[in-house]
Tab-separated table of C-alpha atoms in Angstrom:
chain	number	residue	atom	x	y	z
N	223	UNK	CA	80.992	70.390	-80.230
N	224	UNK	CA	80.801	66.493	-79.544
N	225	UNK	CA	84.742	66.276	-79.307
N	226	UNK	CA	85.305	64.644	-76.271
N	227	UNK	CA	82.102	62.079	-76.753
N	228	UNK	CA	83.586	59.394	-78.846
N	229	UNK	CA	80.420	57.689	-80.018
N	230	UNK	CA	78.162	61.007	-80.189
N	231	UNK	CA	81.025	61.660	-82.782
N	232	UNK	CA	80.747	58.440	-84.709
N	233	UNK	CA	77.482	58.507	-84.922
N	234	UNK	CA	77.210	61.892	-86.236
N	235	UNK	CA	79.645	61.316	-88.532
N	236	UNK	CA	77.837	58.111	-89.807
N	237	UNK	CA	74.657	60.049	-89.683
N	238	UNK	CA	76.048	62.846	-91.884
N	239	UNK	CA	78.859	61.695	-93.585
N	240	UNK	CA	80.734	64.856	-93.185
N	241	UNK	CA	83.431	64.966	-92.283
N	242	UNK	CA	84.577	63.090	-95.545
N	243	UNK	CA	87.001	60.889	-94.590
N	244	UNK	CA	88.879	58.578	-96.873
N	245	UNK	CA	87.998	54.598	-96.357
N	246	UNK	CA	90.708	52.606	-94.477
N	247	UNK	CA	93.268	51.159	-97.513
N	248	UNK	CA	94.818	48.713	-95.194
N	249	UNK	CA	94.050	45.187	-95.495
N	250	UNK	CA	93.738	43.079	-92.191
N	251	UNK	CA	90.616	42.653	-89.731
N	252	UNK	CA	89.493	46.378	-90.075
N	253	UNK	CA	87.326	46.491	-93.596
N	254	UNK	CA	89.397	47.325	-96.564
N	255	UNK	CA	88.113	50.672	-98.594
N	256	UNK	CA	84.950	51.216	-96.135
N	257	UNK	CA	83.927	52.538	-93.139
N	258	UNK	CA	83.040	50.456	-89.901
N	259	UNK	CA	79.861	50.295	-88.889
N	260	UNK	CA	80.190	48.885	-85.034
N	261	UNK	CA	82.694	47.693	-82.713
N	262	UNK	CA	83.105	44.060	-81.602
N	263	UNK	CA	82.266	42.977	-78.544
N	264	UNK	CA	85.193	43.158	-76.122
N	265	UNK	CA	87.196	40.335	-74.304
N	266	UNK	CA	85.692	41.144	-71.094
N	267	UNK	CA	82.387	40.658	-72.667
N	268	UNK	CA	83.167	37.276	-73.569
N	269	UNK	CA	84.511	36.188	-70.735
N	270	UNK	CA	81.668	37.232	-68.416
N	271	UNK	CA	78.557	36.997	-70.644
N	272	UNK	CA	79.035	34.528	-73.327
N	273	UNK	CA	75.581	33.236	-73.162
N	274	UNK	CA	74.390	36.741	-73.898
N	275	UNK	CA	76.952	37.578	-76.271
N	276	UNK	CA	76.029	34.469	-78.520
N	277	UNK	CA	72.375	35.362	-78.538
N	278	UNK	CA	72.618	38.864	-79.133
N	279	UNK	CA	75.557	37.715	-82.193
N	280	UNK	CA	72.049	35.708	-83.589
N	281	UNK	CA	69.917	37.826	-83.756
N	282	UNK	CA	71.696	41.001	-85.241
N	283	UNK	CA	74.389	39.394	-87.213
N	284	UNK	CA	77.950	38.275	-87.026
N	285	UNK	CA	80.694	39.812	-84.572
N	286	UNK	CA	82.539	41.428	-87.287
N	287	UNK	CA	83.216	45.346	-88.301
N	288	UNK	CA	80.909	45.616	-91.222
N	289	UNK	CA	77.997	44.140	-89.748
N	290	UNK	CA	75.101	46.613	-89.724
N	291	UNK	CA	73.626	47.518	-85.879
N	292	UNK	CA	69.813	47.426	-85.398
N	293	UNK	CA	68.858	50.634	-85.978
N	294	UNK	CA	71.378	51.212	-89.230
N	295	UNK	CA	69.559	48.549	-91.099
């Protein structure tokens, strides 16, 4: 039913855990054996609203795939 909304999706799925998925095996930036729990902030983010960007990186935690969002922790 949420097929064509992308984060309605992922957040479901996060939510629920079904439908169970195996963790990513691939080393590299994505998190190895685990699931992501946001998305970095894009290019075009940093270019236009660094200031922003930095304080919103201090208060929930570093830019990175694993880092928990607000209302997950």
């Amino acid at each position: 039913a949420s097929f064509p909304n992308g984060p309605e999706t992922f957040a479901n799925f996060r939510r629920s855990g079904f439908p169970a998925l195996t963790p990513n095996p691939y080393p590299g930036r994505a998190i190895s054996g685990a699931f992501i729990r946001r998305l970095s902030y894009p290019d075009s983010e940093l270019s236009v609203n660094l200031g922003n960007v930095q304080q919103a990186i201090g208060r929930q935690g570093p830019d990175n795939l694993d880092t928990r969002v607000w209302w997950d922790k």
